[in-house]
Amino acid sequence: MDGHKLGYKGNDVLQELEILTMNAKAAQERILRKILEKNHATEYLNKFMNGSADISAFKSQVPVVTYDVVQPYIARIAAGEQSSILCGEQIVELLRRYIRDLGEGKGMYLLFVKAETLTNAGIPVRSVLTSYYKSPHFLHRKHDLYNRYTSPDEVILCPDIPQSMYCQILCGLVERQHVVRLGAVFASAFLRSISFLQKHWRDLVNDIRIGQLNSNITNSTCRVAIQSFLALPNPEIADEIEAICSSGSWKGILGRLWPNVKYIEAVLTGTMAQYIPMLEFYSDGRIPLVCTMYASSESYFGVNLRPLCNPKDVSYTILPNMAYFEFIPLEDGLKLTEDNEVVEKDKLVSLVDVKVGCYYELVVTTFAGLYRYRVGDVLQVTGFYNRAPQFKFICRRNVVLSIDSDKTNEEDLHNSVTRAKKILESRNQHLLLEYTSCTDTSTVPGHYVLFWEIKSTHEHEGATPLDARLLESCCAAVEESLDYVYRRCRAHDRTVGPLEIRLVEAGAFDALMDLLVSHGSSINQYKTPRCIESGPALKLLNSKVVASFSSPRDPEWTV
Ligand code: AMP
C-alpha cells in the first residue's frame, strides 16, 4: 500500500483484502460457481443453460444484456410472481476505514432515506441506501469507534428530508468539538446540507441557545431523538457558532465550525467531481477530501486503497468476492457499444485479464438475479493491487446529465425536449431550431439547463413577443417526461432544482459549431453535442443568452 497511509485499524479486514486480491482469479471462479449453483434453476438462466450449472455453459450461452432484457422479469416479480424466476440471494456489504486518531471522535455523516413505493404485489421499491439504513445490518450494527455518528438513527430514518437535515446538522453542531469526520454518501448531498446550514443557522443557533427545538420540526420521532442534544440551554456553543457563521465569507467555514475534523468523505468521482471546487471552497483546501467506495444497487464493486490521494487520482480496487465481473473492451479508446448492439460473448474479458491503460465497460453477474448485466459504467485500468485490477471511474455510458442520483441519458433528454417542443410549436409562432444542455451547480441544489435557439415563424410581421408562461410550461413538460428518479429527486427529495431553459440569440448554435470545429471537430461529421460540460463552449452559449425561464411547479413523481 502507499505512503499516504496514516494508520491501520481493522487489520482483519485488510488481511482479508490481501488474501482476496492475491487470489482474485480463484475468488472470481468461486463466486461464479456459487452464483450458478444458487441460480441455475431460475427461469432466466434455465432458458440459456438448460438447467446446467456449468461455468463453461455460462460462458458460452449467457448473453450480455442491458436493463431492457431484465426489466420484464422485474415487472413480473413486482406484479407478484416468485422472485425465483430471476434471483436467489441478497448481496453482502463490505465497509472499511483507516486514518489515525479517529478513535475518540465522531463522524457527522449526513445520511438520508429516500421515498419508497410499493409494487402492486406489495414489494417495496427503494434505493439501495434506504434499504440499507432500514436493515438490521445498519440499525443493529455493532458499535465501534469507526461508526459513531452524530446523527441518531431515528433522525436518519425520518422521511421528511428538511426536518432530518435540520436535526442532523443540529446534532453535528452541538458536538462540534468531537466531530473528526464529515461526510455524506455523495458530495451533492453534503453540499446541499451546507447550503441548508447557511440558510438556517440562525434558527439552529437559537435552538441550541435556549435548549429547545423550534416548532417547525414537527416529526415526533426526531423531536424525541434530539432531546438529549438539547437537554440544557447551551449559550456558549450558540455564541461560538453565531460568531463563525455571521463573520463574512463562508470560505473555509467547515474547519472553523468543526475544528478537529480530519477529512471529508463522499463520492467525488464521476459526475460528483463537479462538486469538488465547492467543497474546496468550504474547506479552504485544507481538509482532505476522501473518496472511499464504488458501489451500486446492482452490487458493491470496489474500494479506494489510497483514501488520501487527490480525488482526481482515485482508483478503485475491485473486490473479487462481490460479484462475477467481466469487461467489454472499448476499442478505439472510448468508442462505446450502443445499448442495442449485441456484444459477442467471446469478446468479454475476465477480471484478472484486463490490461493496464485500457478502457472497459463493466458487466456483472450477481447472486440477486443479474447475469452478464451491463452496469453502464466505463472504467480504465490504472494498475493492479496483487492480482486484482484497479480502475479509474471514467463515465457512465450515455448519461449526459446528473445532479444527484438522477441519471439522464441522451435519449431521455431528447424525448423530453421533443415533448416540450410540441408545446412551443403548438401555436405556430415559434420553432425550436437547436438545443443542448448542461448542469448548473452554482445553485444549490443544482439544476438542469437547456439552451434553446428558437425562431419566430412570423418574422415578417415583427418579432413575436416571448410568452413567459409558454416557456415555463415547456420547462415543466421536459421535467414531466424525465424518468421517475429525476422527478423524485426534484419533487420529493429536493436534491435537484427547477429545470431552466435559457433562450440564446439567433446564430448561437452556428457560433458553437464554429468554435468546436476550430477545436478539432470534423465539420462533415459535426453534430450538436446534447450536453456541454464546461469550458469555452459553455461560456460562449452563456454569453448569448437573451432570456431564461424556470419550471414553475414540481413534476409528478409517484410511479
Ligand atoms: P445506483 O445504482 O443508483 O446506486 O447508482 C450506481 C451508479 O452510481 C454506479 O453504477 C456509478 O455510475 C455511480 N457511482 C457509484 N459510486 C461511484 C463512485 N465512487 N464514483 C463514480 N460513480 C459512482
Coordinates of C-alpha atoms and ligand atoms in Angstrom, one line a residue:
M1 CA 0.0 0.0 0.0
D2 CA 1.1 3.5 -0.4
G3 CA 3.0 6.0 1.7
H4 CA -0.1 8.1 2.4
K5 CA -1.3 5.5 4.8
L6 CA -1.5 7.2 8.2
G7 CA -2.6 4.3 10.4
Y8 CA -4.0 1.0 10.4
K9 CA -7.2 -0.2 12.0
G10 CA -9.4 -3.1 11.2
N11 CA -6.4 -5.3 10.4
D12 CA -8.6 -8.3 9.9
V13 CA -10.4 -6.6 7.1
L14 CA -7.2 -5.6 5.5
Q15 CA -5.7 -9.0 5.8
E16 CA -8.7 -10.5 4.2
L17 CA -8.3 -7.9 1.4
E18 CA -4.7 -9.1 0.9
I19 CA -5.8 -12.7 0.5
L20 CA -8.7 -11.9 -1.7
T21 CA -6.7 -9.7 -4.1
M22 CA -3.8 -12.2 -4.3
N23 CA -6.3 -14.9 -5.3
A24 CA -8.5 -12.8 -7.5
K25 CA -8.9 -15.4 -10.2
A26 CA -9.8 -18.2 -7.8
A27 CA -12.2 -15.9 -5.9
Q28 CA -13.9 -15.0 -9.2
E29 CA -14.3 -18.6 -10.2
R30 CA -15.6 -19.5 -6.7
I31 CA -18.2 -16.7 -6.8
L32 CA -19.4 -17.6 -10.3
R33 CA -19.7 -21.3 -9.3
K34 CA -21.8 -20.3 -6.2
I35 CA -24.0 -17.9 -8.2
L36 CA -24.7 -20.7 -10.7
E37 CA -25.3 -23.3 -8.0
K38 CA -27.9 -21.0 -6.4
N39 CA -29.5 -19.7 -9.6
H40 CA -29.2 -22.2 -12.4
A41 CA -32.8 -23.3 -11.9
T42 CA -34.2 -19.8 -12.4
E43 CA -36.4 -19.3 -15.4
Y44 CA -33.9 -16.8 -16.8
L45 CA -30.7 -18.9 -16.6
N46 CA -32.5 -22.1 -17.5
K47 CA -33.5 -20.5 -20.8
F48 CA -29.9 -20.3 -21.8
M49 CA -28.2 -23.1 -19.9
N50 CA -30.9 -25.8 -19.9
G51 CA -30.6 -26.5 -16.2
S52 CA -26.8 -26.8 -16.3
A53 CA -24.8 -25.1 -13.5
D54 CA -21.6 -25.4 -15.5
I55 CA -19.2 -22.4 -15.8
S56 CA -18.4 -23.2 -19.4
A57 CA -22.1 -23.3 -20.3
F58 CA -22.5 -19.9 -18.7
K59 CA -19.6 -18.5 -20.7
S60 CA -20.7 -19.8 -24.0
Q61 CA -24.5 -19.4 -23.7
V62 CA -25.5 -16.5 -21.5
P63 CA -25.8 -13.2 -23.4
V64 CA -24.6 -9.8 -22.3
V65 CA -27.7 -7.7 -21.6
T66 CA -29.0 -4.3 -20.6
Y67 CA -31.8 -3.3 -18.4
D68 CA -34.5 -3.8 -21.1
V69 CA -33.9 -7.5 -21.1
V70 CA -34.1 -7.8 -17.3
Q71 CA -37.0 -5.4 -16.9
P72 CA -39.8 -7.8 -17.9
Y73 CA -38.7 -10.2 -15.2
I74 CA -38.6 -7.4 -12.6
A75 CA -42.0 -6.3 -13.7
R76 CA -43.4 -9.8 -13.3
I77 CA -41.8 -10.1 -9.8
A78 CA -43.3 -6.6 -9.0
A79 CA -46.7 -7.9 -10.0
G80 CA -46.5 -10.8 -7.7
E81 CA -44.6 -13.7 -9.4
Q82 CA -42.0 -15.6 -7.4
S83 CA -38.7 -13.8 -7.4
S84 CA -37.1 -17.1 -8.1
I85 CA -37.8 -16.6 -11.8
L86 CA -34.8 -14.5 -11.7
C87 CA -32.8 -14.5 -8.5
G88 CA -31.5 -16.2 -5.4
E89 CA -29.8 -14.2 -2.7
Q90 CA -29.0 -10.8 -1.2
I91 CA -25.6 -9.2 -1.7
V92 CA -23.4 -8.5 1.3
E93 CA -21.8 -5.2 2.1
L94 CA -18.1 -4.6 3.0
L95 CA -17.1 -1.4 4.7
R96 CA -13.7 -0.3 5.8
R97 CA -11.9 2.9 7.1
Y98 CA -8.5 4.0 8.1
I99 CA -6.8 7.2 9.3
R100 CA -5.1 7.8 12.6
D101 CA -6.7 9.2 15.8
L102 CA -10.2 8.8 14.7
G103 CA -11.0 6.7 17.7
E104 CA -12.0 9.4 20.1
G105 CA -14.3 11.3 17.9
K106 CA -17.5 11.0 15.9
G107 CA -18.5 11.4 12.3
M108 CA -21.0 13.9 11.2
Y109 CA -22.3 11.9 8.3
L110 CA -25.4 13.4 6.7
L111 CA -27.4 10.3 5.7
F112 CA -30.9 10.3 4.3
V113 CA -33.6 7.9 3.3
K114 CA -35.4 8.4 0.0
A115 CA -39.1 8.0 -0.6
E116 CA -40.2 4.4 -1.3
T117 CA -43.2 2.9 -3.0
L118 CA -44.8 -0.5 -3.1
T119 CA -45.4 -2.6 -6.2
N120 CA -48.9 -4.0 -6.7
A121 CA -47.7 -7.2 -5.1
G122 CA -46.5 -5.2 -2.1
I123 CA -42.8 -5.4 -2.7
P124 CA -41.0 -2.2 -1.5
V125 CA -39.2 -0.3 -4.3
R126 CA -36.5 1.8 -2.8
S127 CA -32.9 2.9 -3.2
V128 CA -30.2 0.6 -2.1
L129 CA -29.1 3.0 0.7
T130 CA -32.6 3.4 2.0
S131 CA -32.9 -0.3 2.2
Y132 CA -29.5 -0.5 4.0
Y133 CA -30.4 2.2 6.6
K134 CA -33.6 0.4 7.4
S135 CA -31.9 -3.0 7.6
P136 CA -30.9 -4.7 10.8
H137 CA -27.4 -4.7 9.4
F138 CA -27.3 -0.9 9.9
L139 CA -29.7 -0.5 12.8
H140 CA -28.2 -3.2 14.9
R141 CA -24.6 -2.6 13.8
K142 CA -22.0 -3.4 16.4
H143 CA -20.9 0.0 17.6
D144 CA -17.2 0.6 17.3
L145 CA -15.0 3.6 17.2
Y146 CA -15.4 3.9 13.5
N147 CA -19.2 4.0 13.1
R148 CA -20.1 6.5 15.8
Y149 CA -22.2 9.1 14.1
T150 CA -23.5 12.4 15.5
S151 CA -26.9 11.7 13.8
P152 CA -29.2 9.4 15.7
D153 CA -30.6 6.6 13.6
E154 CA -34.2 7.8 14.2
V155 CA -33.3 11.1 12.5
I156 CA -31.5 9.4 9.6
L157 CA -34.7 7.4 9.0
C158 CA -37.0 10.5 9.1
P159 CA -38.6 10.6 5.6
D160 CA -39.0 14.4 5.7
I161 CA -35.6 15.5 4.3
P162 CA -35.6 19.1 5.5
Q163 CA -36.5 18.1 9.1
S164 CA -34.0 15.3 9.0
M165 CA -31.3 17.6 7.7
Y166 CA -32.1 20.3 10.3
C167 CA -31.8 17.8 13.1
Q168 CA -28.7 16.1 11.8
I169 CA -26.9 19.4 11.4
L170 CA -28.0 20.5 14.9
C171 CA -26.5 17.3 16.4
G172 CA -23.3 17.9 14.5
L173 CA -23.1 21.5 15.7
V174 CA -23.8 20.6 19.3
E175 CA -21.0 18.0 19.1
R176 CA -18.7 20.2 17.0
Q177 CA -15.6 19.7 19.2
H178 CA -16.0 15.9 18.9
V179 CA -16.5 15.7 15.2
V180 CA -13.4 14.3 13.5
R181 CA -15.0 13.3 10.1
L182 CA -17.6 15.0 7.9
G183 CA -19.4 13.4 5.0
A184 CA -22.3 12.1 3.1
V185 CA -22.6 9.3 0.6
F186 CA -22.5 11.7 -2.4
A187 CA -20.8 15.1 -2.5
S188 CA -24.1 16.6 -3.7
A189 CA -25.9 15.7 -0.5
F190 CA -23.1 17.1 1.6
L191 CA -23.1 20.4 -0.2
R192 CA -26.8 20.7 -0.1
S193 CA -26.6 20.3 3.7
I194 CA -24.0 23.1 3.9
S195 CA -26.2 25.4 1.9
F196 CA -29.1 24.4 4.2
L197 CA -27.0 25.4 7.2
Q198 CA -26.2 28.7 5.5
K199 CA -29.9 29.4 5.3
H200 CA -30.9 28.1 8.7
W201 CA -28.0 28.7 11.1
R202 CA -29.9 31.5 13.0
D203 CA -32.7 29.0 13.9
L204 CA -30.1 26.4 14.8
V205 CA -28.2 28.8 17.0
N206 CA -31.4 29.9 18.7
D207 CA -32.5 26.3 19.4
I208 CA -29.0 25.5 20.9
R209 CA -29.1 28.7 22.9
I210 CA -32.4 28.0 24.6
G211 CA -32.1 24.2 24.6
Q212 CA -35.3 23.7 22.7
L213 CA -36.2 22.5 19.2
N214 CA -38.3 25.1 17.4
S215 CA -41.9 24.2 16.4
N216 CA -41.1 23.9 12.6
I217 CA -39.7 20.4 13.5
T218 CA -42.9 18.5 13.8
N219 CA -41.7 14.9 13.3
S220 CA -42.2 13.4 16.7
T221 CA -39.5 10.8 16.4
C222 CA -37.0 13.4 15.5
R223 CA -38.1 15.6 18.4
V224 CA -37.7 12.7 20.9
A225 CA -34.3 11.7 19.4
I226 CA -33.0 15.2 19.6
Q227 CA -33.9 15.7 23.3
S228 CA -30.6 14.6 24.7
F229 CA -28.7 17.0 22.4
L230 CA -30.7 19.9 23.7
A231 CA -31.1 18.8 27.3
L232 CA -29.9 22.2 28.7
P233 CA -29.6 25.7 27.2
N234 CA -26.1 26.0 25.7
P235 CA -25.4 29.7 25.2
E236 CA -21.6 29.2 24.9
I237 CA -21.8 26.8 21.9
A238 CA -24.5 29.1 20.4
D239 CA -22.3 32.1 20.7
E240 CA -19.4 30.4 19.1
I241 CA -21.4 29.1 16.1
E242 CA -23.1 32.5 15.7
A243 CA -19.7 34.3 15.7
I244 CA -18.4 31.9 13.0
C245 CA -21.5 31.9 10.8
S246 CA -22.0 35.7 10.9
S247 CA -18.5 36.7 10.2
G248 CA -18.4 37.3 6.4
S249 CA -17.3 34.8 3.9
W250 CA -18.1 31.1 4.2
K251 CA -14.8 30.2 2.6
G252 CA -13.2 27.6 4.9
I253 CA -16.2 27.5 7.2
L254 CA -16.0 23.8 7.7
G255 CA -12.7 23.9 9.5
R256 CA -14.0 26.7 11.8
L257 CA -17.2 25.0 12.7
W258 CA -15.6 21.6 13.2
P259 CA -12.1 22.4 14.3
N260 CA -11.0 18.8 14.8
V261 CA -12.1 17.4 11.5
K262 CA -9.6 15.2 9.8
Y263 CA -11.3 14.6 6.5
I264 CA -14.5 14.9 4.4
E265 CA -15.7 11.7 3.0
A266 CA -18.1 11.4 0.0
V267 CA -18.2 10.0 -3.5
L268 CA -16.3 12.6 -5.6
T269 CA -15.6 10.8 -8.8
G270 CA -17.7 10.5 -11.9
T271 CA -20.4 13.2 -12.1
M272 CA -19.7 14.1 -8.4
A273 CA -16.4 15.6 -9.5
Q274 CA -18.3 18.7 -10.4
Y275 CA -18.7 19.4 -6.7
I276 CA -15.0 19.3 -5.8
P277 CA -14.5 23.1 -6.3
M278 CA -17.3 24.0 -3.9
L279 CA -16.0 21.5 -1.3
E280 CA -12.6 23.1 -1.6
F281 CA -14.1 26.5 -1.1
Y282 CA -15.9 25.5 2.1
S283 CA -12.9 23.6 3.4
D284 CA -10.4 26.3 2.1
G285 CA -8.5 23.4 0.5
R286 CA -7.2 22.4 4.0
I287 CA -9.3 19.3 4.8
P288 CA -8.5 16.2 2.8
L289 CA -11.3 15.1 0.5
V290 CA -11.7 11.3 0.8
C291 CA -13.5 9.1 -1.6
T292 CA -13.6 5.5 -0.5
M293 CA -16.1 3.4 -2.3
Y294 CA -17.5 2.5 -5.6
A295 CA -20.8 0.7 -5.4
S296 CA -24.3 0.5 -6.9
S297 CA -27.7 -1.0 -6.5
E298 CA -26.6 -4.0 -8.5
S299 CA -23.5 -4.8 -6.4
Y300 CA -20.7 -3.4 -4.3
F301 CA -17.8 -3.0 -6.6
G302 CA -14.6 -1.7 -5.0
V303 CA -12.7 0.3 -2.6
N304 CA -10.1 3.1 -2.8
L305 CA -7.0 1.8 -1.1
R306 CA -5.3 5.2 -1.1
P307 CA -8.1 7.3 0.6
L308 CA -5.9 10.3 1.0
C309 CA -5.0 10.7 -2.7
N310 CA -6.3 13.6 -4.7
P311 CA -9.9 12.9 -5.7
K312 CA -8.8 13.3 -9.4
D313 CA -6.5 10.3 -9.0
V314 CA -8.8 7.9 -7.3
S315 CA -8.7 4.3 -8.4
Y316 CA -10.9 1.6 -7.1
T317 CA -9.7 -1.9 -6.4
I318 CA -12.5 -4.3 -7.4
L319 CA -13.3 -6.8 -4.7
P320 CA -13.3 -10.2 -6.4
N321 CA -15.8 -11.7 -3.9
M322 CA -18.6 -9.2 -4.5
A323 CA -19.9 -10.5 -7.8
Y324 CA -18.6 -12.1 -11.0
F325 CA -17.1 -9.3 -13.1
E326 CA -16.5 -9.3 -16.8
F327 CA -15.5 -6.4 -19.1
I328 CA -16.4 -5.3 -22.6
P329 CA -13.2 -3.9 -24.1
L330 CA -13.8 -0.5 -25.7
E331 CA -11.8 -0.4 -28.9
D332 CA -10.7 2.9 -30.3
G333 CA -10.3 4.3 -26.8
L334 CA -13.7 5.4 -25.7
K335 CA -15.9 4.3 -28.6
L336 CA -18.9 2.9 -26.7
T337 CA -21.0 0.0 -27.7
E338 CA -24.7 1.0 -28.3
D339 CA -27.3 -0.4 -25.9
N340 CA -28.9 -2.4 -28.6
E341 CA -25.7 -3.7 -30.1
V342 CA -25.1 -7.4 -29.5
V343 CA -21.9 -7.9 -27.5
E344 CA -20.1 -11.1 -28.7
K345 CA -19.6 -13.4 -25.7
D346 CA -16.1 -14.2 -26.7
K347 CA -15.1 -10.5 -26.5
L348 CA -15.7 -10.4 -22.8
V349 CA -12.5 -10.2 -20.7
S350 CA -12.4 -11.6 -17.2
L351 CA -11.4 -9.6 -14.1
V352 CA -7.8 -10.8 -13.9
D353 CA -7.1 -10.4 -17.6
V354 CA -7.8 -6.7 -18.1
K355 CA -4.9 -4.7 -19.4
V356 CA -3.4 -1.6 -17.8
G357 CA -4.4 1.6 -19.7
C358 CA -7.3 0.1 -21.5
Y359 CA -11.0 1.2 -21.2
Y360 CA -13.8 -1.3 -20.5
E361 CA -17.4 -1.3 -19.8
L362 CA -18.4 -3.2 -16.6
V363 CA -20.6 -6.3 -16.8
V364 CA -21.7 -8.1 -13.6
T365 CA -23.3 -11.4 -12.7
T366 CA -24.7 -11.3 -9.2
F367 CA -26.5 -13.5 -6.7
A368 CA -29.5 -11.3 -7.0
G369 CA -30.6 -12.1 -10.5
L370 CA -28.4 -10.2 -12.9
Y371 CA -26.5 -12.3 -15.4
R372 CA -23.9 -10.6 -17.7
Y373 CA -25.6 -7.3 -17.0
R374 CA -24.2 -4.1 -18.4
V375 CA -24.0 -1.8 -15.4
G376 CA -23.4 1.2 -17.7
D377 CA -20.1 2.3 -16.2
V378 CA -16.9 2.9 -18.2
L379 CA -13.7 2.3 -16.4
Q380 CA -10.0 2.5 -17.2
V381 CA -7.5 0.1 -15.7
T382 CA -4.8 2.0 -13.8
G383 CA -2.9 -0.9 -12.2
F384 CA -3.2 -4.0 -10.1
Y385 CA -3.3 -4.5 -6.4
N386 CA -1.9 -8.0 -6.1
R387 CA -3.9 -9.8 -8.8
A388 CA -7.0 -7.6 -8.5
P389 CA -7.2 -4.8 -11.1
Q390 CA -7.7 -1.2 -10.1
F391 CA -9.9 1.1 -12.1
K392 CA -10.5 4.8 -12.6
F393 CA -14.1 5.6 -13.0
I394 CA -14.4 7.4 -16.4
C395 CA -18.1 8.0 -17.0
R396 CA -21.4 6.4 -17.2
R397 CA -22.3 5.2 -20.6
N398 CA -24.9 7.6 -22.2
V399 CA -25.5 9.7 -19.1
V400 CA -25.5 13.3 -20.2
L401 CA -27.0 15.0 -17.1
S402 CA -26.8 14.1 -13.5
I403 CA -27.1 16.2 -10.3
D404 CA -27.7 13.7 -7.6
S405 CA -28.9 10.1 -8.1
D406 CA -30.7 11.1 -11.3
K407 CA -29.0 9.9 -14.5
T408 CA -30.5 11.3 -17.7
N409 CA -29.3 9.8 -21.0
E410 CA -29.3 11.4 -24.4
E411 CA -32.4 9.6 -25.5
D412 CA -34.5 10.6 -22.4
L413 CA -33.3 14.1 -22.8
H414 CA -34.2 14.1 -26.5
N415 CA -37.7 12.6 -25.8
S416 CA -38.5 15.2 -23.2
V417 CA -37.3 18.0 -25.3
T418 CA -39.4 16.7 -28.2
R419 CA -42.5 16.8 -25.9
A420 CA -41.8 20.3 -24.9
K421 CA -41.1 21.3 -28.5
K422 CA -44.6 20.3 -29.4
I423 CA -46.0 22.8 -26.8
L424 CA -43.7 25.5 -28.0
E425 CA -44.7 24.9 -31.6
S426 CA -48.4 24.4 -31.0
R427 CA -49.3 28.0 -31.6
N428 CA -47.5 28.1 -34.9
Q429 CA -45.4 31.0 -33.8
H430 CA -42.1 29.5 -32.9
L431 CA -39.8 26.7 -34.0
L432 CA -37.1 25.1 -31.9
L433 CA -34.0 25.1 -34.1
E434 CA -31.4 23.6 -31.8
Y435 CA -30.8 22.6 -28.2
T436 CA -28.1 21.5 -25.9
S437 CA -27.9 21.1 -22.1
C438 CA -25.7 21.4 -19.1
T439 CA -25.9 21.1 -15.3
D440 CA -25.7 24.2 -13.2
T441 CA -24.3 23.5 -9.8
S442 CA -23.8 27.1 -8.8
T443 CA -27.3 26.9 -7.4
V444 CA -28.0 24.5 -4.5
P445 CA -29.4 22.1 -5.3
G446 CA -28.0 22.1 -8.8
H447 CA -30.4 22.0 -11.8
Y448 CA -30.6 21.1 -15.4
V449 CA -30.2 23.9 -18.0
L450 CA -31.4 23.7 -21.6
F451 CA -30.1 26.1 -24.2
W452 CA -32.7 26.7 -26.8
E453 CA -32.4 28.6 -30.0
I454 CA -35.9 29.3 -31.3
K455 CA -37.0 31.1 -34.4
S456 CA -40.1 33.1 -34.8
T457 CA -42.3 31.9 -37.8
H458 CA -43.8 35.4 -38.1
E459 CA -40.7 37.4 -38.6
H460 CA -42.1 39.5 -41.4
E461 CA -44.7 40.7 -39.0
G462 CA -42.1 41.7 -36.5
A463 CA -40.8 39.6 -33.6
T464 CA -43.4 37.6 -31.8
P465 CA -43.3 38.6 -28.2
L466 CA -41.9 35.9 -25.9
D467 CA -44.6 34.4 -23.8
A468 CA -43.0 33.5 -20.4
R469 CA -45.9 31.2 -19.5
L470 CA -45.4 29.2 -22.7
L471 CA -41.7 28.7 -22.0
E472 CA -42.4 27.9 -18.3
S473 CA -44.8 25.2 -19.5
C474 CA -42.1 23.9 -21.8
C475 CA -39.8 23.6 -18.7
A476 CA -42.5 21.7 -16.9
A477 CA -43.2 19.5 -19.8
V478 CA -39.5 18.5 -20.0
E479 CA -39.5 17.6 -16.4
E480 CA -42.7 15.7 -16.6
S481 CA -41.2 13.5 -19.3
L482 CA -37.9 12.7 -17.5
D483 CA -37.7 9.5 -15.6
Y484 CA -39.0 8.6 -12.1
V485 CA -35.7 9.1 -10.3
Y486 CA -35.3 12.6 -11.7
R487 CA -38.9 13.5 -10.8
R488 CA -38.5 12.1 -7.3
C489 CA -35.2 13.9 -6.8
R490 CA -36.9 17.1 -7.9
A491 CA -40.3 16.9 -6.2
H492 CA -39.7 14.8 -3.1
D493 CA -36.0 14.6 -2.2
R494 CA -35.4 18.2 -3.4
T495 CA -31.9 17.2 -4.5
V496 CA -32.5 18.8 -7.9
G497 CA -33.7 22.3 -8.5
P498 CA -36.2 23.5 -11.2
L499 CA -35.2 23.0 -14.7
E500 CA -34.2 26.1 -16.6
I501 CA -34.5 27.0 -20.3
R502 CA -32.1 29.6 -21.5
L503 CA -33.0 31.2 -24.8
V504 CA -30.0 32.1 -26.9
E505 CA -29.8 34.6 -29.7
A506 CA -30.1 33.7 -33.3
G507 CA -26.9 32.1 -34.7
A508 CA -25.7 31.0 -31.3
F509 CA -25.5 27.3 -32.3
D510 CA -23.7 28.3 -35.5
A511 CA -21.2 30.0 -33.4
L512 CA -21.0 26.9 -31.2
M513 CA -20.2 24.8 -34.3
D514 CA -17.6 27.2 -35.4
L515 CA -15.9 27.0 -32.0
L516 CA -16.0 23.2 -31.8
V517 CA -14.8 22.8 -35.4
S518 CA -11.9 25.3 -34.6
H519 CA -11.1 23.0 -31.7
G520 CA -10.8 19.9 -33.9
S521 CA -14.3 18.5 -34.5
S522 CA -14.8 17.4 -38.1
I523 CA -17.1 19.7 -40.0
N524 CA -18.6 16.9 -42.0
Q525 CA -19.4 14.8 -39.0
Y526 CA -20.4 17.7 -36.7
K527 CA -23.4 17.0 -34.6
T528 CA -24.6 19.5 -31.9
P529 CA -23.4 18.0 -28.6
R530 CA -26.5 17.4 -26.5
C531 CA -24.6 18.2 -23.3
I532 CA -21.8 20.7 -22.7
E533 CA -19.8 20.2 -19.6
S534 CA -17.7 23.3 -19.2
G535 CA -15.0 25.4 -20.9
P536 CA -15.2 27.8 -23.8
A537 CA -18.3 26.2 -25.4
L538 CA -20.4 26.8 -22.3
K539 CA -19.0 30.2 -21.9
L540 CA -20.0 31.0 -25.5
L541 CA -23.5 29.9 -25.1
N542 CA -24.0 31.7 -21.8
S543 CA -22.7 34.9 -23.5
K544 CA -25.6 34.6 -26.0
V545 CA -28.5 34.1 -23.5
V546 CA -31.3 36.5 -24.1
A547 CA -33.8 35.3 -21.6
S548 CA -34.3 32.5 -19.1
F549 CA -37.3 30.6 -17.7
S550 CA -37.7 28.1 -14.9
S551 CA -40.1 25.4 -14.2
P552 CA -43.0 26.9 -12.2
R553 CA -44.0 23.7 -10.4
D554 CA -42.8 20.3 -9.2
P555 CA -43.3 17.4 -11.6
E556 CA -45.4 14.4 -10.5
W557 CA -43.1 11.8 -9.1
T558 CA -45.2 8.8 -8.0
V559 CA -44.9 5.8 -10.3
Ligands
AMP1 P1 -27.3 3.5 -8.1 O1 -27.5 2.1 -8.7 O2 -28.4 4.4 -8.4 O3 -26.9 3.3 -6.7 O4 -26.0 4.1 -8.8 C1 -24.8 3.4 -9.0 C2 -24.0 4.2 -10.0 O5 -23.5 5.4 -9.4 C3 -22.8 3.4 -10.4 O6 -23.0 2.5 -11.4 C4 -21.9 4.6 -10.9 O7 -22.3 5.0 -12.2 C5 -22.2 5.7 -9.9 N1 -21.2 5.6 -8.8 C6 -21.3 4.9 -7.6 N2 -20.2 5.0 -6.9 C7 -19.4 5.8 -7.7 C8 -18.1 6.4 -7.5 N3 -17.4 6.1 -6.4 N4 -17.6 7.1 -8.5 C9 -18.3 7.4 -9.6 N5 -19.5 7.0 -9.8 C10 -20.0 6.2 -8.9

